[in-house]
Amino acid sequence: MEANTKPIAIGVIGTGKNSRGHMQAFAKLEQYRLVAVADVVREAAERAAKEFGAEKVYGDPADLLADPEIEAVLISVPNRFHEPIAVRALEAGKHVAVEKPLAMNLEAARRVVETQRGSGKLLMVTQQRRWEPVYMKVKEQLERGALGRIYHGKMAWSRRKGIPGWGTWFTRKSESGGGPLIDLGVHVLDLTLYMMNNPKPVSVFGATYSEIGPQRKGISSSRPWNPEGYFDVEDLAVAMIRMEDGSTLTLDTSWAAPIEVESKQYIQLLGTEGGVTISGNGGKWVSERFDRTLETDIDLTIEHGDEPARFRMYRHFADCVRNGKTPITNAVTGYTNQSIIEAIYESARTGREVALESLP
């Protein structure tokens, strides 16, 4: 096997619920060899190693990072550990894939960017939804100019009963960095900026609310919760974001909104030649011709079969590692998302519009 097609020796740090899909991809894709897993709960790491065929088990992430056989790592741990582990991994000469958000705050995100720039290694934020067929198909059409100039975007992800792990690290600001904005909002924010070809954000006005969570309502049944814990994050965030090119975005995200459905998620883009709405796995193009409104379903005929979006994402990461390409979800896009999120929190705190700092 040629050097540039040799399976990437990868290690996984964190073996909880969120990491299972990642380990499944590494176990099945020919581009990877799952060398090791690490978890501070060693028994959890041992179970994951047995299930997904990892060759080594570590109880300390530092020991995994010191393993010379490992070329790349996936970081799947609570948000507050993203930055310190990513920095150590890059300094240890590993390529890095890290779950969103890039870090807990902008200062930490900046440290990751600076370390990555000086390391000669790659970093990808695992915003896997970019590889879902509906977004891939829409992006393809947008690059052909289907909407003309996009001047406004609307994005939302709200749940009726979706507080994940009430009283756990999810609802503790010191461990998560925030609530649904940093958990759900980052997904639609990342997707919408990507669809709009990454315009430069310049200012944000936002507000956050914590009305339902403190009442111990709106709790998801899919995750364990801790009645002895606490809730000090928002359960709803809204914002308007202004771009340097004059375009704007609005964001609405909630874990516990009293809405008519269990979950509402959509992205709408308005352009000079029409608009598109993406909701779930489908959507519609809307335009006007000859004084008539035309609606067309998004054609999901795509050449990627039925494999999970995460598999396509990791094929992309492998291609970047082996051929020196920059991942489309990288340290800079992660930093941009983080800068907007932090500005929304600051605007909510002060009641004023917040100007964004450019990355040095």
Coordinates of C-alpha atoms in Angstrom, one line a residue:
M1 CA 0.0 0.0 0.0
E2 CA 1.4 3.4 -1.0
A3 CA 2.3 5.8 1.8
N4 CA -0.4 8.3 1.1
T5 CA -3.1 5.6 1.2
K6 CA -1.9 3.8 4.3
P7 CA -4.6 3.8 7.0
I8 CA -4.2 6.6 9.5
A9 CA -3.4 5.4 13.0
I10 CA -5.9 7.2 15.1
G11 CA -6.7 7.4 18.8
V12 CA -9.9 8.5 20.5
I13 CA -10.0 10.5 23.7
G14 CA -13.3 10.2 25.5
T15 CA -15.5 7.1 25.0
G16 CA -18.9 8.4 26.1
K17 CA -22.2 8.4 24.2
N18 CA -21.1 11.1 21.8
S19 CA -18.0 9.3 20.7
R20 CA -19.6 6.1 19.6
G21 CA -20.5 7.2 16.1
H22 CA -16.9 8.4 15.6
M23 CA -15.4 5.1 16.7
Q24 CA -17.9 3.2 14.5
A25 CA -16.5 5.2 11.5
F26 CA -12.9 4.5 12.4
A27 CA -13.7 0.8 12.8
K28 CA -15.3 0.5 9.4
L29 CA -13.5 3.0 7.1
E30 CA -10.4 1.6 5.4
Q31 CA -8.7 5.0 5.7
Y32 CA -8.3 4.4 9.5
R33 CA -6.8 2.0 12.0
L34 CA -8.2 2.5 15.5
V35 CA -5.0 2.1 17.5
A36 CA -6.1 3.3 21.0
V37 CA -8.9 4.8 23.1
A38 CA -8.5 6.8 26.4
D39 CA -10.9 7.7 29.1
V40 CA -10.4 8.8 32.7
V41 CA -12.9 6.0 33.5
R42 CA -10.6 3.2 32.3
E43 CA -13.4 0.6 32.4
A44 CA -15.4 2.7 29.9
A45 CA -12.3 2.7 27.6
E46 CA -11.9 -1.0 28.0
R47 CA -15.5 -1.6 26.9
A48 CA -15.1 0.7 23.9
A49 CA -11.9 -0.9 22.9
K50 CA -13.5 -4.3 22.9
E51 CA -16.6 -3.2 21.0
F52 CA -14.8 -1.2 18.3
G53 CA -11.5 -3.2 18.0
A54 CA -9.0 -0.7 19.4
E55 CA -5.6 -2.2 20.0
K56 CA -4.7 -0.2 23.2
V57 CA -6.4 1.3 26.2
Y58 CA -5.3 4.2 28.3
G59 CA -6.8 5.7 31.5
D60 CA -4.9 9.0 30.9
P61 CA -5.3 11.0 27.7
A62 CA -1.6 12.1 28.2
D63 CA -0.5 8.6 27.7
L64 CA -2.4 8.3 24.5
L65 CA -0.8 11.5 23.2
A66 CA 2.6 10.2 24.1
D67 CA 2.1 7.1 22.0
P68 CA 4.4 7.5 18.9
E69 CA 2.3 5.2 16.8
I70 CA -0.7 7.5 16.8
E71 CA -0.9 10.0 14.0
A72 CA -4.2 11.6 14.7
V73 CA -6.7 11.9 17.6
L74 CA -10.4 12.5 18.0
I75 CA -11.3 14.6 21.0
S76 CA -14.8 13.7 22.4
V77 CA -15.0 15.1 25.9
P78 CA -16.9 17.8 27.8
N79 CA -16.5 21.3 26.2
R80 CA -14.1 22.6 28.9
F81 CA -11.5 20.0 27.9
H82 CA -11.5 20.7 24.2
E83 CA -8.9 23.4 24.2
P84 CA -6.3 22.0 26.6
I85 CA -6.4 18.5 25.0
A86 CA -6.3 19.9 21.4
V87 CA -3.3 22.1 22.3
R88 CA -1.4 19.2 23.9
A89 CA -2.3 17.0 20.9
L90 CA -1.0 19.5 18.4
E91 CA 2.1 20.1 20.4
A92 CA 2.6 16.3 20.5
G93 CA 2.6 16.2 16.7
K94 CA -0.8 14.8 16.2
H95 CA -3.5 15.8 13.7
V96 CA -6.7 16.7 15.5
A97 CA -10.4 16.2 15.0
V98 CA -12.4 17.8 17.8
E99 CA -16.1 17.9 18.5
K100 CA -17.8 21.3 18.4
P101 CA -17.4 23.8 19.9
L102 CA -13.7 24.4 19.3
A103 CA -13.4 25.7 22.8
M104 CA -15.3 27.1 25.8
N105 CA -14.6 30.7 25.0
L106 CA -12.8 32.9 22.5
E107 CA -9.6 33.2 24.4
A108 CA -9.3 29.4 24.5
A109 CA -10.2 29.2 20.8
R110 CA -7.5 31.7 20.0
R111 CA -4.9 29.5 21.8
V112 CA -6.0 26.5 19.7
V113 CA -5.7 28.5 16.4
E114 CA -2.2 29.8 17.4
T115 CA -1.0 26.3 18.3
Q116 CA -2.4 24.8 15.2
R117 CA -0.7 27.4 13.0
G118 CA 2.7 26.7 14.6
S119 CA 2.3 22.9 14.7
G120 CA 2.3 22.0 11.0
K121 CA -0.6 19.7 11.8
L122 CA -4.3 19.8 10.8
L123 CA -7.3 20.5 12.9
M124 CA -10.9 19.7 12.0
V125 CA -14.0 20.6 14.0
T126 CA -16.4 17.7 13.5
Q127 CA -19.3 19.7 12.1
Q128 CA -20.6 16.6 10.4
R129 CA -23.8 18.1 9.2
R130 CA -22.0 19.8 6.3
W131 CA -21.8 16.3 4.8
E132 CA -25.5 15.5 5.0
P133 CA -26.9 15.0 1.4
V134 CA -29.4 17.9 1.6
Y135 CA -26.7 20.5 2.5
M136 CA -24.2 19.0 0.0
K137 CA -26.8 19.4 -2.7
V138 CA -27.8 22.9 -1.8
K139 CA -24.2 24.0 -1.5
E140 CA -23.5 22.6 -5.0
Q141 CA -26.3 24.7 -6.4
L142 CA -25.3 27.8 -4.5
E143 CA -21.8 27.6 -6.0
R144 CA -23.5 27.7 -9.4
G145 CA -25.2 31.0 -8.4
A146 CA -28.7 29.5 -7.9
L147 CA -29.8 32.3 -5.6
G148 CA -27.7 35.1 -6.9
R149 CA -26.4 37.3 -4.1
I150 CA -27.5 36.0 -0.7
Y151 CA -28.4 39.0 1.5
H152 CA -30.2 37.4 4.4
G153 CA -30.3 34.1 6.3
K154 CA -32.6 32.7 9.0
M155 CA -31.6 29.8 11.1
A156 CA -33.3 28.0 14.0
W157 CA -33.0 24.9 16.1
S158 CA -35.5 24.6 18.9
R159 CA -36.6 21.7 21.0
R160 CA -39.7 21.4 23.2
K161 CA -38.2 19.0 25.8
G162 CA -34.5 18.8 24.9
I163 CA -32.4 19.8 27.9
P164 CA -29.6 17.2 27.8
G165 CA -28.5 15.9 31.1
W166 CA -30.1 18.4 33.5
G167 CA -27.7 19.0 36.3
T168 CA -24.8 17.4 34.5
W169 CA -21.9 19.2 32.7
F170 CA -24.3 20.2 30.0
T171 CA -26.1 22.7 32.3
R172 CA -23.1 24.0 34.1
K173 CA -21.6 27.0 32.4
S174 CA -18.1 26.4 33.9
E175 CA -18.0 23.0 32.0
S176 CA -20.1 23.6 28.9
G177 CA -19.6 27.3 28.2
G178 CA -23.4 27.8 27.7
G179 CA -26.7 26.2 26.8
P180 CA -28.5 25.6 23.5
L181 CA -26.5 28.4 21.8
I182 CA -23.2 26.6 22.1
D183 CA -24.9 23.1 21.8
L184 CA -27.4 23.4 19.0
G185 CA -27.0 26.9 17.7
V186 CA -23.4 26.3 16.6
H187 CA -24.6 23.6 14.2
V188 CA -27.0 25.9 12.2
L189 CA -24.6 28.8 12.5
D190 CA -21.8 26.8 11.0
L191 CA -24.0 25.5 8.2
T192 CA -25.5 28.9 7.3
L193 CA -22.1 30.7 7.2
Y194 CA -20.9 27.8 5.0
M195 CA -23.8 28.1 2.7
M196 CA -23.3 31.8 2.4
N197 CA -19.6 31.2 1.5
N198 CA -18.2 32.3 4.9
P199 CA -18.9 36.1 4.9
K200 CA -17.0 38.0 7.6
P201 CA -19.1 38.8 10.6
V202 CA -18.7 42.3 12.1
S203 CA -21.3 42.7 14.8
V204 CA -23.9 40.9 16.9
F205 CA -27.0 41.9 18.9
G206 CA -28.4 39.1 21.0
A207 CA -30.5 38.1 24.0
T208 CA -30.7 35.0 26.1
Y209 CA -33.3 33.6 28.5
S210 CA -33.4 31.0 31.3
E211 CA -37.0 30.6 32.1
I212 CA -37.9 26.9 31.7
G213 CA -34.7 25.0 32.8
P214 CA -34.6 26.5 36.3
Q215 CA -38.1 25.1 36.8
R216 CA -36.8 21.6 36.0
K217 CA -39.0 21.4 33.0
G218 CA -38.2 20.7 29.4
I219 CA -35.8 17.8 30.3
S220 CA -34.9 15.3 27.6
S221 CA -35.8 11.7 28.4
S222 CA -32.9 10.4 26.3
R223 CA -30.1 11.4 28.8
P224 CA -29.7 10.8 32.5
W225 CA -30.1 13.9 34.7
N226 CA -28.8 14.8 38.2
P227 CA -31.5 16.2 40.5
E228 CA -28.7 17.2 42.9
G229 CA -27.0 19.3 40.1
Y230 CA -27.8 22.8 38.9
F231 CA -28.7 24.8 35.9
D232 CA -26.9 28.1 35.2
V233 CA -27.0 28.4 31.4
E234 CA -29.6 29.8 29.0
D235 CA -32.5 27.7 27.6
L236 CA -33.2 30.1 24.7
A237 CA -31.0 32.4 22.7
V238 CA -31.8 34.8 19.8
A239 CA -29.5 37.0 17.8
M240 CA -29.0 39.1 14.7
I241 CA -25.5 39.0 13.0
R242 CA -24.3 41.6 10.6
M243 CA -21.7 40.8 7.9
E244 CA -19.0 43.0 6.3
D245 CA -20.7 42.6 2.9
G246 CA -24.0 44.0 4.3
S247 CA -25.8 40.6 4.6
T248 CA -27.4 39.6 7.8
L249 CA -28.4 36.5 9.8
T250 CA -30.9 35.8 12.5
L251 CA -30.6 32.9 14.9
D252 CA -33.1 31.3 17.2
T253 CA -32.2 28.3 19.4
S254 CA -33.7 26.6 22.4
W255 CA -33.6 23.5 24.5
A256 CA -37.1 24.0 26.0
A257 CA -39.4 26.1 23.9
P258 CA -43.2 25.7 24.2
I259 CA -43.6 25.1 20.5
E260 CA -46.1 23.0 18.5
V261 CA -43.6 20.2 17.6
E262 CA -41.0 18.3 19.5
S263 CA -38.2 19.8 17.4
K264 CA -38.0 22.5 14.8
Q265 CA -34.9 23.0 12.7
Y266 CA -34.5 25.0 9.5
I267 CA -32.2 27.2 7.5
Q268 CA -33.6 29.8 5.1
L269 CA -31.5 31.8 2.6
L270 CA -32.8 34.8 0.7
G271 CA -31.1 35.8 -2.5
T272 CA -31.6 38.2 -5.3
E273 CA -32.7 35.4 -7.6
G274 CA -34.8 33.4 -5.1
G275 CA -34.7 31.5 -1.8
V276 CA -34.2 28.1 -0.3
T277 CA -35.6 26.6 2.9
I278 CA -33.9 23.5 4.3
S279 CA -35.8 21.6 7.0
G280 CA -34.8 18.2 8.2
N281 CA -33.6 16.1 5.3
G282 CA -35.4 18.1 2.6
G283 CA -36.5 21.5 1.5
K284 CA -37.6 23.8 -1.3
W285 CA -36.3 26.3 -3.8
V286 CA -38.6 29.3 -4.3
S287 CA -38.3 31.8 -7.2
E288 CA -40.5 34.1 -9.3
R289 CA -40.7 33.9 -13.1
F290 CA -43.2 35.5 -15.3
D291 CA -45.1 37.0 -12.3
R292 CA -45.5 33.5 -10.9
T293 CA -44.0 31.9 -7.8
L294 CA -42.3 28.6 -8.5
E295 CA -41.5 26.0 -5.9
T296 CA -39.1 23.1 -6.5
D297 CA -38.2 20.3 -4.1
I298 CA -34.5 19.9 -3.4
D299 CA -33.3 17.0 -5.5
L300 CA -31.4 14.6 -3.2
T301 CA -30.0 12.5 -6.0
I302 CA -26.4 12.4 -4.9
E303 CA -23.4 10.2 -5.6
H304 CA -22.6 9.1 -2.0
G305 CA -25.1 6.3 -1.4
D306 CA -26.6 5.9 2.0
E307 CA -23.4 6.0 4.2
P308 CA -23.6 8.2 7.3
A309 CA -22.6 11.9 7.0
R310 CA -19.9 11.2 9.6
F311 CA -18.3 8.6 7.3
R312 CA -18.1 11.2 4.4
M313 CA -16.6 13.7 6.9
Y314 CA -13.9 11.3 8.0
R315 CA -13.1 10.4 4.4
H316 CA -12.5 14.2 3.9
F317 CA -10.3 14.3 7.0
A318 CA -8.2 11.4 5.8
D319 CA -7.8 13.1 2.4
C320 CA -6.6 16.3 4.1
V321 CA -4.2 14.4 6.4
R322 CA -2.6 12.4 3.5
N323 CA -2.5 15.2 1.0
G324 CA -1.9 18.3 3.1
K325 CA -5.3 19.9 2.4
T326 CA -7.1 22.2 4.8
P327 CA -10.3 20.7 6.2
I328 CA -13.4 22.7 5.3
T329 CA -14.3 22.8 9.0
N330 CA -11.0 24.0 10.5
A331 CA -9.6 26.0 13.3
V332 CA -10.4 29.3 11.7
T333 CA -14.1 28.4 11.0
G334 CA -14.3 27.1 14.6
Y335 CA -12.9 30.3 15.9
T336 CA -15.4 32.4 13.8
N337 CA -18.3 30.4 15.2
Q338 CA -16.9 30.9 18.7
S339 CA -16.5 34.6 18.2
I340 CA -20.1 35.0 17.2
I341 CA -21.3 32.8 20.1
E342 CA -19.3 34.8 22.7
A343 CA -20.5 38.1 21.2
I344 CA -24.1 36.9 21.6
Y345 CA -23.5 36.1 25.3
E346 CA -21.8 39.5 25.8
S347 CA -24.6 41.4 24.0
A348 CA -27.2 39.5 26.1
R349 CA -25.3 40.6 29.2
T350 CA -24.9 44.3 28.3
G351 CA -28.0 44.9 26.2
R352 CA -25.8 46.4 23.5
E353 CA -24.5 45.5 20.0
V354 CA -21.1 43.9 20.1
A355 CA -18.4 44.4 17.5
L356 CA -16.4 41.3 16.6
E357 CA -12.6 41.1 16.8
S358 CA -10.8 39.8 13.7
L359 CA -8.5 36.8 14.1
P360 CA -4.9 38.0 14.0

